[in-house]
Amino acid sequence: MKQLLHLMIHSLYSNKEIFLRELISNASDAEDKLRFAALKDDKLYESDSDLRIRLDYDKDAGTITIADNGIGMNRDDVIANLGTIAKSGTAEFLKQLSGDEKKDSKLIGQFGVGF
C-alpha cells in the first residue's frame, strides 16, 4: 500500500508542494459547504458568518497549519475518508444539492485525489 500511495502521488503531482493547494482547496470547499447548508439553517454560522482560511507557519516546529471555519468533518467522515484515495467528500456533498444550488456550486474538491 505504501508503494501504491507513493506511485500515485508522484505520478499525479510533479510538484511536491502541491499538497498545500489540495489542503487549501479542502478548506475552501468546507466554507462553501457551510455557506450552502446555512441557507437552510443560519444557526450553523454560530454568530460568525465571516468565513476565512488561515495559514500559519511555525519555523521552529517545522509545521504549516491550514485552518478554516467551514463545515468540518465529524468522526464518521474522518474514518470514511482520511487516507482513502479517489473518494471525494465534496462529490458526495454535491449529490445532495439540487436545482440552482447544484448549478451555482463551484466546489473544487470534487476533482482532487482525496485527502
PDB file of C-alpha atoms in Angstrom:
ATOM      1  CA  MET A   1       0.000   0.000   0.000  1.00  0.00           C
ATOM      2  CA  LYS A   2       2.827   2.400   0.845  1.00  0.00           C
ATOM      3  CA  GLN A   3       4.366   1.868  -2.602  1.00  0.00           C
ATOM      4  CA  LEU A   4       0.995   2.355  -4.302  1.00  0.00           C
ATOM      5  CA  LEU A   5       0.459   5.642  -2.497  1.00  0.00           C
ATOM      6  CA  HIS A   6       3.999   6.783  -3.366  1.00  0.00           C
ATOM      7  CA  LEU A   7       3.443   5.905  -7.030  1.00  0.00           C
ATOM      8  CA  MET A   8       0.108   7.699  -7.200  1.00  0.00           C
ATOM      9  CA  ILE A   9       1.406  10.841  -5.536  1.00  0.00           C
ATOM     10  CA  HIS A  10       4.496  11.093  -7.692  1.00  0.00           C
ATOM     11  CA  SER A  11       2.654  10.191 -10.896  1.00  0.00           C
ATOM     12  CA  LEU A  12      -0.151  12.677 -10.365  1.00  0.00           C
ATOM     13  CA  TYR A  13       1.794  15.579  -8.942  1.00  0.00           C
ATOM     14  CA  SER A  14       5.123  16.679 -10.328  1.00  0.00           C
ATOM     15  CA  ASN A  15       5.493  19.447  -7.739  1.00  0.00           C
ATOM     16  CA  LYS A  16       5.898  18.149  -4.176  1.00  0.00           C
ATOM     17  CA  GLU A  17       4.327  21.294  -2.687  1.00  0.00           C
ATOM     18  CA  ILE A  18       1.017  20.624  -4.445  1.00  0.00           C
ATOM     19  CA  PHE A  19      -0.366  19.195  -1.184  1.00  0.00           C
ATOM     20  CA  LEU A  20      -0.738  22.807   0.005  1.00  0.00           C
ATOM     21  CA  ARG A  21      -3.079  23.544  -2.886  1.00  0.00           C
ATOM     22  CA  GLU A  22      -5.065  20.408  -2.053  1.00  0.00           C
ATOM     23  CA  LEU A  23      -5.443  21.364   1.611  1.00  0.00           C
ATOM     24  CA  ILE A  24      -6.398  24.959   0.789  1.00  0.00           C
ATOM     25  CA  SER A  25      -8.928  23.611  -1.735  1.00  0.00           C
ATOM     26  CA  ASN A  26     -10.375  21.417   1.017  1.00  0.00           C
ATOM     27  CA  ALA A  27     -10.658  24.452   3.304  1.00  0.00           C
ATOM     28  CA  SER A  28     -12.351  26.486   0.577  1.00  0.00           C
ATOM     29  CA  ASP A  29     -14.833  23.700  -0.078  1.00  0.00           C
ATOM     30  CA  ALA A  30     -15.561  23.399   3.662  1.00  0.00           C
ATOM     31  CA  GLU A  31     -16.517  27.076   3.680  1.00  0.00           C
ATOM     32  CA  ASP A  32     -18.684  26.711   0.573  1.00  0.00           C
ATOM     33  CA  LYS A  33     -20.418  23.680   2.099  1.00  0.00           C
ATOM     34  CA  LEU A  34     -21.194  25.713   5.217  1.00  0.00           C
ATOM     35  CA  ARG A  35     -22.476  28.582   3.087  1.00  0.00           C
ATOM     36  CA  PHE A  36     -24.877  26.213   1.269  1.00  0.00           C
ATOM     37  CA  ALA A  37     -26.005  24.468   4.468  1.00  0.00           C
ATOM     38  CA  ALA A  38     -26.564  27.824   6.206  1.00  0.00           C
ATOM     39  CA  LEU A  39     -29.075  28.817   3.516  1.00  0.00           C
ATOM     40  CA  LYS A  40     -31.432  26.368   5.229  1.00  0.00           C
ATOM     41  CA  ASP A  41     -30.159  26.810   8.802  1.00  0.00           C
ATOM     42  CA  ASP A  42     -28.409  30.108   9.602  1.00  0.00           C
ATOM     43  CA  LYS A  43     -27.630  28.871  13.135  1.00  0.00           C
ATOM     44  CA  LEU A  44     -24.784  26.909  11.560  1.00  0.00           C
ATOM     45  CA  TYR A  45     -22.774  30.128  11.407  1.00  0.00           C
ATOM     46  CA  GLU A  46     -22.668  30.193  15.221  1.00  0.00           C
ATOM     47  CA  SER A  47     -22.926  34.014  15.172  1.00  0.00           C
ATOM     48  CA  ASP A  48     -19.889  34.329  12.857  1.00  0.00           C
ATOM     49  CA  SER A  49     -20.747  34.404   9.159  1.00  0.00           C
ATOM     50  CA  ASP A  50     -17.301  35.762   8.230  1.00  0.00           C
ATOM     51  CA  LEU A  51     -15.755  32.674   6.625  1.00  0.00           C
ATOM     52  CA  ARG A  52     -11.972  32.580   6.439  1.00  0.00           C
ATOM     53  CA  ILE A  53      -8.964  30.382   5.813  1.00  0.00           C
ATOM     54  CA  ARG A  54      -5.883  30.860   7.991  1.00  0.00           C
ATOM     55  CA  LEU A  55      -2.361  29.695   7.188  1.00  0.00           C
ATOM     56  CA  ASP A  56       0.260  29.605   9.928  1.00  0.00           C
ATOM     57  CA  TYR A  57       3.892  28.626   9.622  1.00  0.00           C
ATOM     58  CA  ASP A  58       5.946  27.621  12.643  1.00  0.00           C
ATOM     59  CA  LYS A  59       9.596  27.566  11.604  1.00  0.00           C
ATOM     60  CA  ASP A  60      10.809  26.107  14.905  1.00  0.00           C
ATOM     61  CA  ALA A  61       8.338  23.219  14.820  1.00  0.00           C
ATOM     62  CA  GLY A  62       8.650  22.818  11.050  1.00  0.00           C
ATOM     63  CA  THR A  63       4.879  22.875  10.588  1.00  0.00           C
ATOM     64  CA  ILE A  64       2.320  24.572   8.402  1.00  0.00           C
ATOM     65  CA  THR A  65      -1.221  24.819   9.721  1.00  0.00           C
ATOM     66  CA  ILE A  66      -4.172  25.421   7.436  1.00  0.00           C
ATOM     67  CA  ALA A  67      -7.366  26.164   9.352  1.00  0.00           C
ATOM     68  CA  ASP A  68     -10.841  27.183   8.270  1.00  0.00           C
ATOM     69  CA  ASN A  69     -14.152  27.809   9.959  1.00  0.00           C
ATOM     70  CA  GLY A  70     -16.161  25.869   7.387  1.00  0.00           C
ATOM     71  CA  ILE A  71     -18.417  22.877   7.840  1.00  0.00           C
ATOM     72  CA  GLY A  72     -15.724  20.471   9.002  1.00  0.00           C
ATOM     73  CA  MET A  73     -15.671  16.711   9.278  1.00  0.00           C
ATOM     74  CA  ASN A  74     -17.255  14.636  12.003  1.00  0.00           C
ATOM     75  CA  ARG A  75     -15.729  11.431  13.353  1.00  0.00           C
ATOM     76  CA  ASP A  76     -17.536   9.258  10.790  1.00  0.00           C
ATOM     77  CA  ASP A  77     -16.328  11.482   7.923  1.00  0.00           C
ATOM     78  CA  VAL A  78     -12.733  11.187   9.113  1.00  0.00           C
ATOM     79  CA  ILE A  79     -12.961   7.401   9.433  1.00  0.00           C
ATOM     80  CA  ALA A  80     -14.571   7.061   5.997  1.00  0.00           C
ATOM     81  CA  ASN A  81     -12.334   9.490   4.115  1.00  0.00           C
ATOM     82  CA  LEU A  82      -8.949  10.006   5.752  1.00  0.00           C
ATOM     83  CA  GLY A  83      -6.339   8.164   3.736  1.00  0.00           C
ATOM     84  CA  THR A  84      -8.879   6.950   1.177  1.00  0.00           C
ATOM     85  CA  ILE A  85      -7.689   7.520  -2.357  1.00  0.00           C
ATOM     86  CA  ALA A  86     -10.080   8.807  -5.039  1.00  0.00           C
ATOM     87  CA  LYS A  87     -13.062   9.272  -2.733  1.00  0.00           C
ATOM     88  CA  SER A  88     -14.360  12.798  -2.576  1.00  0.00           C
ATOM     89  CA  GLY A  89     -16.481  14.070   0.286  1.00  0.00           C
ATOM     90  CA  THR A  90     -17.159  17.084  -1.906  1.00  0.00           C
ATOM     91  CA  ALA A  91     -18.564  14.898  -4.687  1.00  0.00           C
ATOM     92  CA  GLU A  92     -20.835  13.253  -2.097  1.00  0.00           C
ATOM     93  CA  PHE A  93     -21.951  16.694  -0.893  1.00  0.00           C
ATOM     94  CA  LEU A  94     -22.730  17.778  -4.471  1.00  0.00           C
ATOM     95  CA  LYS A  95     -25.002  14.760  -4.924  1.00  0.00           C
ATOM     96  CA  GLN A  96     -27.170  16.140  -2.124  1.00  0.00           C
ATOM     97  CA  LEU A  97     -27.650  19.504  -3.849  1.00  0.00           C
ATOM     98  CA  SER A  98     -30.382  20.092  -6.380  1.00  0.00           C
ATOM     99  CA  GLY A  99     -31.568  22.713  -8.838  1.00  0.00           C
ATOM    100  CA  ASP A 100     -29.947  26.131  -8.529  1.00  0.00           C
ATOM    101  CA  GLU A 101     -27.811  25.030  -5.569  1.00  0.00           C
ATOM    102  CA  LYS A 102     -26.094  22.403  -7.712  1.00  0.00           C
ATOM    103  CA  LYS A 103     -25.827  24.685 -10.741  1.00  0.00           C
ATOM    104  CA  ASP A 104     -24.339  27.547  -8.710  1.00  0.00           C
ATOM    105  CA  SER A 105     -21.851  25.442  -6.767  1.00  0.00           C
ATOM    106  CA  LYS A 106     -18.200  25.884  -7.575  1.00  0.00           C
ATOM    107  CA  LEU A 107     -16.754  23.301  -5.210  1.00  0.00           C
ATOM    108  CA  ILE A 108     -13.340  22.279  -6.471  1.00  0.00           C
ATOM    109  CA  GLY A 109     -12.535  19.367  -4.186  1.00  0.00           C
ATOM    110  CA  GLN A 110     -14.577  17.024  -6.360  1.00  0.00           C
ATOM    111  CA  PHE A 111     -11.666  16.920  -8.809  1.00  0.00           C
ATOM    112  CA  GLY A 112      -8.860  16.021  -6.412  1.00  0.00           C
ATOM    113  CA  VAL A 113      -7.383  12.694  -5.435  1.00  0.00           C
ATOM    114  CA  GLY A 114      -8.883  12.904  -1.964  1.00  0.00           C
ATOM    115  CA  PHE A 115      -7.440  13.550   1.452  1.00  0.00           C
TER     116      PHE A 115
END
